Amino acid sequence: MVKQITATSQATIDAPLEKVWAVMAQDFAGIEKWSSGVNASVGSAPPVNGSDHGERACQIAAAGFSDTKERIIEFEPMKRIRYSLYDGLPGFVQNAINGWHFSEENGRTHVRGQTDMEIKGIMGVLMGGFMKKNLTRVLSEMAEEGKYYIENGEPHPRKKKAMAKFAKKQRKSR
């Protein structure tokens, strides 16, 4: 049995589309700069239609989660980016696609995030409601953190806190 979960979020950013696109899509490997859920990210693979890289590996900040690898599957400049999580998924997740859609109106950029996930098996059924709630929260936080970073030129306070925690963990492991 496979169940589909979809989570969405929206944000309106007080910045032109070009600036928002450059941070949230074109600099695909730079997600570590603004998302509190990512401690570090590294780009790989050739660029896709103007992106910096076609794939990225992310060191995830949340305890208990595996590091992930993601591959761009759709990159329509100034309109949308979609990417597949192909490594680091929990065993009950069969497929996960993330995306951001962009539009501009009066110098402000509307961003809509969407995650589509297929879950399977008994664990998928048991975890379905929790996963949808968690995905919605994470996606909303990402939109909020992207907005803050673009509008203020610095990471969101939540990201700063995550960065300090990661730096402390790195010092301890040496």
mmCIF file of C-alpha atoms in Angstrom:
data_model
loop_
_atom_site.group_PDB
_atom_site.id
_atom_site.type_symbol
_atom_site.label_atom_id
_atom_site.label_comp_id
_atom_site.label_asym_id
_atom_site.label_seq_id
_atom_site.Cartn_x
_atom_site.Cartn_y
_atom_site.Cartn_z
ATOM 1 C CA MET A 1 0.000 0.000 0.000
ATOM 2 C CA VAL A 2 1.378 3.424 -1.028
ATOM 3 C CA LYS A 3 -0.019 6.653 0.373
ATOM 4 C CA GLN A 4 0.587 10.140 -1.068
ATOM 5 C CA ILE A 5 1.317 13.038 1.286
ATOM 6 C CA THR A 6 1.465 16.647 0.091
ATOM 7 C CA ALA A 7 2.591 19.598 2.188
ATOM 8 C CA THR A 8 2.602 23.232 1.055
ATOM 9 C CA SER A 9 3.683 26.649 2.285
ATOM 10 C CA GLN A 10 3.644 30.195 0.961
ATOM 11 C CA ALA A 11 5.539 33.413 1.542
ATOM 12 C CA THR A 12 5.604 36.850 -0.001
ATOM 13 C CA ILE A 13 9.098 38.285 -0.060
ATOM 14 C CA ASP A 14 9.756 42.013 -0.300
ATOM 15 C CA ALA A 15 12.345 41.617 -3.032
ATOM 16 C CA PRO A 16 12.348 41.311 -6.815
ATOM 17 C CA LEU A 17 12.058 37.871 -8.372
ATOM 18 C CA GLU A 18 15.669 37.916 -9.627
ATOM 19 C CA LYS A 19 17.030 38.232 -6.083
ATOM 20 C CA VAL A 20 14.733 35.546 -4.652
ATOM 21 C CA TRP A 21 15.459 33.186 -7.549
ATOM 22 C CA ALA A 22 19.220 33.644 -7.112
ATOM 23 C CA VAL A 23 19.073 32.544 -3.450
ATOM 24 C CA MET A 24 16.369 29.872 -3.404
ATOM 25 C CA ALA A 25 16.925 28.179 -6.761
ATOM 26 C CA GLN A 26 19.969 29.232 -8.761
ATOM 27 C CA ASP A 27 22.306 28.763 -5.772
ATOM 28 C CA PHE A 28 20.935 25.244 -5.276
ATOM 29 C CA ALA A 29 23.973 24.128 -3.268
ATOM 30 C CA GLY A 30 23.821 27.207 -1.003
ATOM 31 C CA ILE A 31 20.836 26.119 1.090
ATOM 32 C CA GLU A 32 23.096 25.876 4.159
ATOM 33 C CA LYS A 33 23.327 29.691 4.150
ATOM 34 C CA TRP A 34 19.681 30.224 5.059
ATOM 35 C CA SER A 35 17.870 27.005 6.069
ATOM 36 C CA SER A 36 18.078 25.962 9.728
ATOM 37 C CA GLY A 37 17.390 22.354 8.728
ATOM 38 C CA VAL A 38 20.718 22.097 6.872
ATOM 39 C CA ASN A 39 24.078 22.289 8.645
ATOM 40 C CA ALA A 40 26.175 21.965 5.497
ATOM 41 C CA SER A 41 25.611 21.433 1.783
ATOM 42 C CA VAL A 42 27.876 20.627 -1.127
ATOM 43 C CA GLY A 43 27.006 20.879 -4.792
ATOM 44 C CA SER A 44 27.872 18.274 -7.399
ATOM 45 C CA ALA A 45 26.915 17.242 -10.918
ATOM 46 C CA PRO A 46 26.813 19.631 -13.862
ATOM 47 C CA PRO A 47 24.484 22.655 -13.706
ATOM 48 C CA VAL A 48 20.913 22.334 -14.943
ATOM 49 C CA ASN A 49 19.582 25.169 -17.109
ATOM 50 C CA GLY A 50 21.454 27.879 -15.153
ATOM 51 C CA SER A 51 21.627 26.357 -11.672
ATOM 52 C CA ASP A 52 24.969 26.285 -9.854
ATOM 53 C CA HIS A 53 24.897 22.458 -9.628
ATOM 54 C CA GLY A 54 22.529 19.676 -10.653
ATOM 55 C CA GLU A 55 22.762 17.870 -7.318
ATOM 56 C CA ARG A 56 23.565 18.599 -3.696
ATOM 57 C CA ALA A 57 24.385 16.630 -0.571
ATOM 58 C CA CYS A 58 23.032 18.053 2.672
ATOM 59 C CA GLN A 59 24.053 17.399 6.237
ATOM 60 C CA ILE A 60 20.721 17.550 8.036
ATOM 61 C CA ALA A 61 20.472 19.408 11.367
ATOM 62 C CA ALA A 62 17.648 17.368 12.918
ATOM 63 C CA ALA A 63 18.783 14.610 15.259
ATOM 64 C CA GLY A 64 18.017 11.134 13.989
ATOM 65 C CA PHE A 65 17.785 12.113 10.335
ATOM 66 C CA SER A 66 20.205 10.876 7.704
ATOM 67 C CA ASP A 67 22.123 13.194 5.446
ATOM 68 C CA THR A 68 20.416 13.568 2.093
ATOM 69 C CA LYS A 69 21.226 13.797 -1.587
ATOM 70 C CA GLU A 70 18.977 15.718 -3.950
ATOM 71 C CA ARG A 71 18.851 16.023 -7.738
ATOM 72 C CA ILE A 72 17.193 18.776 -9.774
ATOM 73 C CA ILE A 73 14.461 17.299 -11.972
ATOM 74 C CA GLU A 74 12.915 20.550 -13.210
ATOM 75 C CA PHE A 75 14.534 23.972 -13.447
ATOM 76 C CA GLU A 76 12.523 26.606 -15.262
ATOM 77 C CA PRO A 77 14.368 29.914 -14.701
ATOM 78 C CA MET A 78 12.432 32.521 -12.720
ATOM 79 C CA LYS A 79 9.428 30.176 -12.433
ATOM 80 C CA ARG A 80 10.105 26.880 -10.659
ATOM 81 C CA ILE A 81 12.604 24.406 -9.348
ATOM 82 C CA ARG A 82 11.747 20.814 -8.431
ATOM 83 C CA TYR A 83 14.179 18.307 -7.002
ATOM 84 C CA SER A 84 14.078 14.703 -5.924
ATOM 85 C CA LEU A 85 15.419 13.391 -2.633
ATOM 86 C CA TYR A 86 17.134 10.228 -3.787
ATOM 87 C CA ASP A 87 19.285 9.277 -0.809
ATOM 88 C CA GLY A 88 18.753 9.538 2.936
ATOM 89 C CA LEU A 89 15.027 8.824 3.035
ATOM 90 C CA PRO A 90 13.518 6.772 5.858
ATOM 91 C CA GLY A 91 12.779 3.189 4.780
ATOM 92 C CA PHE A 92 9.016 3.739 4.664
ATOM 93 C CA VAL A 93 9.348 6.666 2.227
ATOM 94 C CA GLN A 94 9.261 5.475 -1.363
ATOM 95 C CA ASN A 95 9.665 8.817 -3.122
ATOM 96 C CA ALA A 96 9.986 12.520 -2.220
ATOM 97 C CA ILE A 97 9.872 15.543 -4.521
ATOM 98 C CA ASN A 98 10.342 19.106 -3.268
ATOM 99 C CA GLY A 99 9.698 22.256 -5.232
ATOM 100 C CA TRP A 100 9.475 26.038 -5.144
ATOM 101 C CA HIS A 101 7.284 28.072 -7.509
ATOM 102 C CA PHE A 102 7.909 31.791 -7.981
ATOM 103 C CA SER A 103 5.907 34.739 -9.315
ATOM 104 C CA GLU A 104 6.380 38.483 -9.032
ATOM 105 C CA GLU A 105 3.861 41.229 -8.504
ATOM 106 C CA ASN A 106 4.671 44.896 -7.861
ATOM 107 C CA GLY A 107 8.307 44.183 -7.008
ATOM 108 C CA ARG A 108 7.418 41.505 -4.460
ATOM 109 C CA THR A 109 7.931 37.799 -5.017
ATOM 110 C CA HIS A 110 5.375 35.148 -4.130
ATOM 111 C CA VAL A 111 6.941 31.792 -3.274
ATOM 112 C CA ARG A 112 4.998 28.568 -2.948
ATOM 113 C CA GLY A 113 6.730 25.494 -1.623
ATOM 114 C CA GLN A 114 5.437 21.976 -2.102
ATOM 115 C CA THR A 115 6.613 18.553 -0.997
ATOM 116 C CA ASP A 116 5.071 15.405 -2.428
ATOM 117 C CA MET A 117 5.972 12.197 -0.665
ATOM 118 C CA GLU A 118 4.937 8.595 -1.185
ATOM 119 C CA ILE A 119 5.006 6.457 1.934
ATOM 120 C CA LYS A 120 4.557 2.705 2.087
ATOM 121 C CA GLY A 121 3.965 -0.183 4.432
ATOM 122 C CA ILE A 122 2.657 -0.282 7.948
ATOM 123 C CA MET A 123 5.175 2.323 9.142
ATOM 124 C CA GLY A 124 4.034 4.629 6.358
ATOM 125 C CA VAL A 125 0.403 4.235 7.408
ATOM 126 C CA LEU A 126 1.265 4.761 11.073
ATOM 127 C CA MET A 127 3.544 7.748 10.381
ATOM 128 C CA GLY A 128 1.433 9.397 7.655
ATOM 129 C CA GLY A 129 -0.311 12.036 9.782
ATOM 130 C CA PHE A 130 2.853 12.873 11.685
ATOM 131 C CA MET A 131 4.851 13.133 8.442
ATOM 132 C CA LYS A 132 2.361 15.521 6.838
ATOM 133 C CA LYS A 133 2.289 17.755 9.921
ATOM 134 C CA ASN A 134 6.087 17.743 10.191
ATOM 135 C CA LEU A 135 6.609 18.390 6.460
ATOM 136 C CA THR A 136 4.195 21.328 6.560
ATOM 137 C CA ARG A 137 6.059 22.828 9.531
ATOM 138 C CA VAL A 138 9.498 22.327 7.948
ATOM 139 C CA LEU A 139 8.392 23.764 4.608
ATOM 140 C CA SER A 140 6.827 26.806 6.325
ATOM 141 C CA GLU A 141 10.013 27.378 8.318
ATOM 142 C CA MET A 142 12.100 27.147 5.153
ATOM 143 C CA ALA A 143 9.924 29.738 3.407
ATOM 144 C CA GLU A 144 10.123 32.012 6.452
ATOM 145 C CA GLU A 145 13.909 31.600 6.710
ATOM 146 C CA GLY A 146 14.414 32.218 2.994
ATOM 147 C CA LYS A 147 12.274 35.359 3.230
ATOM 148 C CA TYR A 148 14.220 36.635 6.243
ATOM 149 C CA TYR A 149 17.597 35.943 4.647
ATOM 150 C CA ILE A 150 16.676 37.704 1.409
ATOM 151 C CA GLU A 151 15.016 40.704 3.058
ATOM 152 C CA ASN A 152 17.606 41.217 5.826
ATOM 153 C CA GLY A 153 20.855 40.006 4.257
ATOM 154 C CA GLU A 154 21.556 37.686 7.176
ATOM 155 C CA PRO A 155 20.304 34.329 8.439
ATOM 156 C CA HIS A 156 17.045 34.049 10.384
ATOM 157 C CA PRO A 157 17.532 33.867 14.204
ATOM 158 C CA ARG A 158 16.504 30.192 14.069
ATOM 159 C CA LYS A 159 19.297 29.542 11.538
ATOM 160 C CA LYS A 160 21.820 31.458 13.671
ATOM 161 C CA LYS A 161 20.889 29.269 16.641
ATOM 162 C CA ALA A 162 21.284 26.123 14.502
ATOM 163 C CA MET A 163 24.666 27.373 13.251
ATOM 164 C CA ALA A 164 25.907 27.939 16.816
ATOM 165 C CA LYS A 165 24.733 24.476 17.861
ATOM 166 C CA PHE A 166 26.484 22.888 14.867
ATOM 167 C CA ALA A 167 29.728 24.824 15.535
ATOM 168 C CA LYS A 168 29.687 23.686 19.180
ATOM 169 C CA LYS A 169 29.131 20.063 18.087
ATOM 170 C CA GLN A 170 32.026 20.366 15.609
ATOM 171 C CA ARG A 171 34.366 21.697 18.330
ATOM 172 C CA LYS A 172 33.423 18.811 20.665
ATOM 173 C CA SER A 173 34.119 16.187 17.993
ATOM 174 C CA ARG A 174 37.712 17.366 17.477
#
